[in-house]
XYZ file of C-alpha atoms in Angstrom:
211
model
C -6.725 12.152 -9.585
C -3.119 12.136 -10.820
C -0.482 12.143 -8.111
C 1.439 14.710 -10.159
C -1.515 17.107 -9.918
C -1.746 16.563 -6.187
C 1.997 17.153 -5.927
C 1.633 20.501 -7.673
C -1.066 21.475 -5.194
C 1.211 20.560 -2.309
C 4.093 22.571 -3.747
C 1.780 25.551 -4.160
C 0.572 25.201 -0.572
C 4.097 24.979 0.793
C 5.041 27.962 -1.309
C 2.485 29.993 0.624
C 3.577 28.556 3.998
C 6.715 29.641 5.870
C 9.142 26.692 5.993
C 10.263 26.262 9.599
C 13.187 24.111 10.708
C 12.004 21.320 12.992
C 8.694 20.876 11.194
C 10.090 18.196 8.880
C 9.822 14.513 9.838
C 11.359 11.454 8.182
C 10.603 7.855 9.078
C 10.233 4.246 8.106
C 8.012 1.304 9.038
C 7.943 -2.469 8.618
C 4.742 -4.457 8.831
C 2.404 -7.197 7.697
C -0.030 -6.814 4.767
C -3.149 -8.960 4.578
C -5.930 -9.081 2.033
C -6.406 -9.237 -1.690
C -7.976 -12.313 -3.218
C -7.446 -15.701 -1.580
C -7.270 -19.137 -3.239
C -11.026 -19.784 -2.928
C -11.822 -16.497 -4.652
C -9.329 -17.162 -7.451
C -10.685 -20.651 -8.077
C -14.248 -19.346 -8.125
C -13.254 -16.815 -10.796
C -11.530 -19.542 -12.820
C -14.682 -21.668 -12.669
C -16.852 -18.704 -13.690
C -14.535 -18.131 -16.663
C -15.007 -21.756 -17.771
C -11.568 -23.109 -16.831
C -10.904 -26.344 -14.936
C -7.480 -25.207 -13.670
C -6.882 -24.706 -9.956
C -4.928 -21.829 -8.468
C -2.529 -21.607 -5.552
C -1.011 -18.410 -4.200
C 1.827 -17.116 -2.092
C 1.636 -13.714 -0.513
C -1.856 -13.615 1.031
C -0.005 -12.535 4.176
C 3.231 -10.782 3.332
C 5.845 -8.318 4.561
C 5.258 -4.662 3.753
C 7.365 -1.559 4.317
C 7.162 2.172 3.785
C 9.479 5.177 4.033
C 8.149 8.700 4.327
C 8.896 12.384 4.735
C 6.403 14.803 6.251
C 5.936 18.461 7.005
C 3.865 19.846 9.889
C 1.870 22.891 8.833
C 0.908 23.532 12.465
C 0.367 21.528 15.663
C -2.513 19.523 14.132
C -2.236 19.455 10.339
C 0.504 18.190 8.087
C 1.457 16.597 4.777
C 3.199 13.289 4.170
C 4.808 11.767 1.084
C 5.571 8.049 1.385
C 6.919 5.255 -0.761
C 4.947 2.092 0.025
C 5.686 -1.527 -0.855
C 2.812 -3.917 -0.095
C 4.876 -7.085 -0.612
C 5.147 -9.758 -3.305
C 2.504 -12.222 -4.473
C 2.498 -15.025 -7.063
C -0.144 -17.300 -8.579
C 0.436 -20.852 -9.823
C -2.028 -23.049 -11.759
C -2.463 -26.826 -11.957
C -4.800 -28.965 -14.046
C -4.544 -26.722 -17.111
C -6.377 -28.328 -20.055
C -5.949 -25.493 -22.558
C -2.817 -23.780 -23.944
C -1.293 -21.563 -21.268
C -1.567 -18.469 -23.495
C -5.311 -19.070 -23.873
C -5.632 -19.381 -20.093
C -3.656 -16.212 -19.412
C -5.682 -14.268 -21.972
C -8.954 -15.588 -20.590
C -8.436 -15.002 -16.880
C -7.871 -11.266 -17.238
C -7.306 -9.800 -13.792
C -7.468 -12.998 -11.751
C -4.541 -12.490 -9.406
C -3.796 -11.584 -5.772
C -3.628 -7.817 -5.270
C -0.377 -6.267 -4.153
C 1.387 -3.099 -5.242
C 4.031 -0.490 -4.623
C 4.165 3.219 -5.282
C 3.956 6.743 -3.888
C 1.282 7.934 -1.478
C 0.620 11.612 -0.807
C -1.484 12.259 2.294
C -2.867 14.992 4.460
C -2.698 14.144 8.148
C -4.423 15.322 11.292
C -2.980 14.864 14.778
C -4.954 14.653 18.015
C -2.913 14.960 21.204
C -3.634 12.439 23.978
C -0.968 13.742 26.359
C 2.372 15.513 26.170
C 4.175 12.485 24.732
C 1.493 10.673 22.724
C -0.922 11.504 19.924
C -3.193 9.804 17.417
C -2.893 10.682 13.734
C -5.345 10.217 10.881
C -4.297 10.151 7.224
C -6.184 10.486 3.955
C -4.164 10.170 0.795
C -3.832 9.283 -2.862
C -1.869 6.105 -3.685
C -0.327 6.050 -7.172
C 0.451 2.342 -7.506
C 2.031 -0.192 -9.811
C 1.714 -3.933 -9.398
C 3.859 -6.596 -11.028
C 2.959 -10.234 -10.550
C 3.821 -13.579 -12.091
C 1.456 -16.262 -13.370
C 2.903 -19.719 -13.870
C 1.748 -23.238 -14.724
C 2.178 -26.198 -17.040
C 0.748 -26.184 -20.552
C -1.055 -29.093 -22.253
C 2.310 -30.636 -23.171
C 3.574 -30.494 -19.586
C 5.959 -27.595 -20.205
C 6.321 -25.041 -17.405
C 5.408 -21.551 -18.578
C 5.272 -18.251 -16.692
C 4.296 -14.688 -17.504
C 5.079 -11.370 -15.829
C 2.176 -8.877 -15.850
C 2.180 -5.218 -14.788
C -0.760 -2.956 -13.983
C -1.002 0.632 -12.698
C -3.673 2.705 -11.000
C -4.507 5.459 -8.517
C -6.676 4.910 -5.436
C -7.576 6.621 -2.185
C -5.878 5.356 0.967
C -6.531 5.941 4.663
C -4.509 5.408 7.805
C -4.652 5.557 11.581
C -1.638 5.658 13.874
C -0.542 5.944 17.487
C 2.657 7.967 17.935
C 4.712 8.042 21.138
C 7.490 10.615 21.472
C 10.691 9.171 22.937
C 12.774 12.352 22.720
C 12.257 15.802 21.242
C 13.329 14.382 17.870
C 12.512 10.642 17.874
C 9.174 8.806 18.098
C 7.859 5.285 17.587
C 4.682 4.506 15.653
C 2.040 1.778 15.532
C 0.024 2.272 12.339
C -2.833 0.733 10.395
C -3.144 1.599 6.688
C -5.924 0.663 4.298
C -5.506 0.355 0.528
C -7.792 -0.751 -2.291
C -6.090 -2.292 -5.324
C -8.536 -3.005 -8.157
C -11.337 -2.830 -5.551
C -9.682 -5.511 -3.410
C -9.034 -4.348 0.197
C -5.563 -4.610 1.710
C -4.903 -3.929 5.397
C -1.380 -3.241 6.650
C -0.202 -3.140 10.269
C 3.114 -1.343 10.812
C 5.661 -0.620 13.512
C 8.007 2.231 12.738
C 10.165 5.095 13.939
C 10.382 8.739 12.903
C 12.892 11.534 13.393
C 12.164 15.264 13.420
C 14.706 17.416 11.568
Protein backbone atom coordinates (compact mmCIF):
# COMPACT_ATOMS: atom_id res chain seq x y z
CA UNK A 1 0.00 0.00 0.00
CA UNK A 2 1.35 3.44 -0.91
CA UNK A 3 2.33 5.63 2.02
CA UNK A 4 0.66 8.55 0.24
CA UNK A 5 -2.66 6.68 0.31
CA UNK A 6 -2.24 5.91 3.99
CA UNK A 7 -1.39 9.56 4.60
CA UNK A 8 -4.64 10.63 2.95
CA UNK A 9 -6.54 8.26 5.22
CA UNK A 10 -4.84 9.75 8.26
CA UNK A 11 -5.64 13.29 7.16
CA UNK A 12 -9.27 12.29 6.65
CA UNK A 13 -9.38 10.71 10.10
CA UNK A 14 -7.87 13.75 11.77
CA UNK A 15 -10.29 15.93 9.87
CA UNK A 16 -13.12 14.13 11.64
CA UNK A 17 -11.37 14.28 15.04
CA UNK A 18 -11.21 17.41 17.23
CA UNK A 19 -7.57 18.55 17.45
CA UNK A 20 -6.75 19.08 21.12
CA UNK A 21 -3.66 20.88 22.40
CA UNK A 22 -1.50 18.54 24.47
CA UNK A 23 -2.33 15.48 22.37
CA UNK A 24 0.68 16.01 20.09
CA UNK A 25 4.00 14.30 20.88
CA UNK A 26 7.41 14.75 19.25
CA UNK A 27 10.47 12.64 19.94
CA UNK A 28 13.68 11.05 18.81
CA UNK A 29 15.59 7.82 19.43
CA UNK A 30 19.06 6.41 18.86
CA UNK A 31 19.72 2.69 18.72
CA UNK A 32 21.39 -0.37 17.28
CA UNK A 33 20.13 -2.20 14.16
CA UNK A 34 20.96 -5.86 13.62
CA UNK A 35 20.03 -8.23 10.84
CA UNK A 36 19.99 -8.37 7.08
CA UNK A 37 22.26 -10.81 5.31
CA UNK A 38 25.61 -11.73 6.86
CA UNK A 39 28.86 -12.68 5.09
CA UNK A 40 28.06 -16.42 5.05
CA UNK A 41 24.71 -15.78 3.39
CA UNK A 42 26.25 -13.45 0.79
CA UNK A 43 28.98 -15.93 -0.08
CA UNK A 44 26.45 -18.74 -0.39
CA UNK A 45 24.46 -16.63 -2.87
CA UNK A 46 27.63 -15.85 -4.83
CA UNK A 47 28.43 -19.56 -5.04
CA UNK A 48 24.87 -20.38 -6.14
CA UNK A 49 25.20 -17.74 -8.87
CA UNK A 50 28.38 -19.41 -10.15
CA UNK A 51 30.92 -16.82 -8.96
CA UNK A 52 34.17 -17.58 -7.14
CA UNK A 53 34.39 -14.12 -5.53
CA UNK A 54 34.16 -13.74 -1.77
CA UNK A 55 32.22 -11.01 0.00
CA UNK A 56 32.91 -8.99 3.12
CA UNK A 57 30.51 -6.54 4.72
CA UNK A 58 30.37 -3.64 7.11
CA UNK A 59 27.14 -2.71 8.80
CA UNK A 60 25.75 -6.05 10.03
CA UNK A 61 25.44 -4.24 13.36
CA UNK A 62 25.02 -0.52 12.87
CA UNK A 63 23.70 2.69 14.42
CA UNK A 64 20.09 3.58 13.70
CA UNK A 65 17.99 6.62 14.57
CA UNK A 66 14.45 7.86 14.16
CA UNK A 67 12.53 11.09 14.72
CA UNK A 68 8.76 11.14 15.03
CA UNK A 69 5.62 13.15 15.64
CA UNK A 70 2.45 11.60 17.02
CA UNK A 71 -1.12 12.44 17.87
CA UNK A 72 -3.17 10.77 20.61
CA UNK A 73 -6.74 10.15 19.49
CA UNK A 74 -7.68 9.15 23.05
CA UNK A 75 -6.02 7.60 26.11
CA UNK A 76 -5.23 4.35 24.26
CA UNK A 77 -5.07 4.94 20.50
CA UNK A 78 -2.88 7.22 18.45
CA UNK A 79 -1.06 7.83 15.18
CA UNK A 80 2.66 8.27 14.61
CA UNK A 81 4.67 9.49 11.62
CA UNK A 82 8.40 8.79 11.85
CA UNK A 83 11.49 9.21 9.73
CA UNK A 84 13.70 6.15 10.22
CA UNK A 85 17.33 5.58 9.27
CA UNK A 86 18.48 1.96 9.68
CA UNK A 87 22.19 2.75 9.23
CA UNK A 88 24.77 2.27 6.48
CA UNK A 89 26.07 -0.97 4.99
CA UNK A 90 28.66 -1.77 2.30
CA UNK A 91 29.79 -4.91 0.48
CA UNK A 92 33.30 -5.56 -0.84
CA UNK A 93 34.42 -8.47 -3.07
CA UNK A 94 37.76 -10.25 -3.45
CA UNK A 95 38.88 -13.00 -5.81
CA UNK A 96 36.88 -11.64 -8.76
CA UNK A 97 37.69 -13.64 -11.91
CA UNK A 98 35.21 -11.96 -14.26
CA UNK A 99 34.78 -8.30 -15.30
CA UNK A 100 33.29 -6.33 -12.42
CA UNK A 101 30.32 -5.22 -14.54
CA UNK A 102 29.48 -8.87 -15.27
CA UNK A 103 29.66 -9.64 -11.55
CA UNK A 104 27.45 -6.71 -10.58
CA UNK A 105 24.89 -7.62 -13.23
CA UNK A 106 24.90 -11.26 -12.19
CA UNK A 107 24.56 -10.92 -8.43
CA UNK A 108 21.30 -8.99 -8.60
CA UNK A 109 20.15 -8.25 -5.06
CA UNK A 110 23.07 -9.78 -3.17
CA UNK A 111 23.69 -7.11 -0.55
CA UNK A 112 23.13 -6.43 3.16
CA UNK A 113 19.70 -4.94 3.82
CA UNK A 114 19.47 -1.46 5.28
CA UNK A 115 17.18 1.44 4.47
CA UNK A 116 15.74 4.79 5.41
CA UNK A 117 12.35 6.35 4.91
CA UNK A 118 9.00 7.32 6.41
CA UNK A 119 6.91 5.06 8.62
CA UNK A 120 3.25 5.75 9.36
CA UNK A 121 1.87 3.74 12.29
CA UNK A 122 -1.17 3.27 14.43
CA UNK A 123 -0.32 2.76 18.08
CA UNK A 124 -2.04 1.30 21.10
CA UNK A 125 -1.08 2.13 24.68
CA UNK A 126 -1.61 -0.08 27.72
CA UNK A 127 -1.13 1.61 31.09
CA UNK A 128 0.95 -0.25 33.69
CA UNK A 129 0.74 2.46 36.35
CA UNK A 130 0.34 6.22 36.52
CA UNK A 131 3.81 6.91 35.13
CA UNK A 132 4.49 3.95 32.83
CA UNK A 133 2.82 2.30 29.86
CA UNK A 134 3.55 -0.19 27.10
CA UNK A 135 2.84 0.76 23.49
CA UNK A 136 2.35 -1.40 20.42
CA UNK A 137 2.79 -0.11 16.87
CA UNK A 138 1.78 -1.41 13.46
CA UNK A 139 2.81 0.64 10.48
CA UNK A 140 3.75 0.97 6.84
CA UNK A 141 7.43 1.69 6.07
CA UNK A 142 8.05 3.42 2.74
CA UNK A 143 11.78 2.81 2.33
CA UNK A 144 14.71 3.55 0.08
CA UNK A 145 18.07 1.83 0.33
CA UNK A 146 21.34 2.99 -1.21
CA UNK A 147 24.38 0.76 -0.95
CA UNK A 148 27.80 0.47 -2.53
CA UNK A 149 29.41 -2.58 -4.11
CA UNK A 150 33.16 -2.48 -4.61
CA UNK A 151 35.99 -4.76 -5.70
CA UNK A 152 38.90 -5.24 -8.07
CA UNK A 153 38.34 -6.22 -11.70
CA UNK A 154 40.37 -8.80 -13.66
CA UNK A 155 43.05 -6.17 -14.33
CA UNK A 156 43.40 -5.29 -10.65
CA UNK A 157 41.59 -1.96 -10.94
CA UNK A 158 39.36 -0.95 -8.03
CA UNK A 159 35.78 -0.39 -9.15
CA UNK A 160 32.67 0.53 -7.16
CA UNK A 161 29.00 1.02 -7.92
CA UNK A 162 26.21 2.81 -6.06
CA UNK A 163 22.82 1.05 -6.24
CA UNK A 164 19.42 2.31 -5.05
CA UNK A 165 16.23 0.35 -4.42
CA UNK A 166 12.81 1.33 -3.03
CA UNK A 167 9.90 -0.54 -1.49
CA UNK A 168 7.04 -0.53 1.01
CA UNK A 169 6.75 -3.03 3.86
CA UNK A 170 4.83 -3.54 7.08
CA UNK A 171 6.65 -2.74 10.32
CA UNK A 172 5.87 -3.48 13.97
CA UNK A 173 7.12 -2.11 17.25
CA UNK A 174 6.94 -2.55 21.00
CA UNK A 175 7.97 0.05 23.56
CA UNK A 176 8.12 0.82 27.26
CA UNK A 177 7.43 4.49 28.06
CA UNK A 178 8.13 6.11 31.44
CA UNK A 179 6.77 9.59 32.11
CA UNK A 180 9.31 11.88 33.80
CA UNK A 181 7.13 15.00 33.88
CA UNK A 182 3.73 15.94 32.50
CA UNK A 183 5.44 16.73 29.18
CA UNK A 184 8.61 14.59 28.97
CA UNK A 185 9.07 10.80 28.83
CA UNK A 186 11.85 8.34 28.08
CA UNK A 187 11.39 5.30 25.84
CA UNK A 188 12.94 1.86 25.38
CA UNK A 189 11.73 0.48 22.05
CA UNK A 190 12.09 -2.54 19.80
CA UNK A 191 11.16 -2.15 16.12
CA UNK A 192 10.99 -4.84 13.46
CA UNK A 193 11.43 -4.21 9.73
CA UNK A 194 11.60 -6.46 6.68
CA UNK A 195 13.65 -5.16 3.75
CA UNK A 196 13.40 -7.41 0.69
CA UNK A 197 12.20 -10.19 3.05
CA UNK A 198 15.31 -9.86 5.22
CA UNK A 199 14.48 -9.17 8.91
CA UNK A 200 16.02 -6.21 10.72
CA UNK A 201 15.64 -5.70 14.47
CA UNK A 202 16.31 -2.31 16.05
CA UNK A 203 16.66 -1.53 19.76
CA UNK A 204 16.23 2.15 20.66
CA UNK A 205 16.51 4.51 23.60
CA UNK A 206 14.73 7.81 23.15
CA UNK A 207 12.88 10.75 24.64
CA UNK A 208 9.57 12.39 23.77
CA UNK A 209 7.91 15.70 24.58
CA UNK A 210 4.18 16.40 24.68
CA UNK A 211 3.12 19.73 23.14
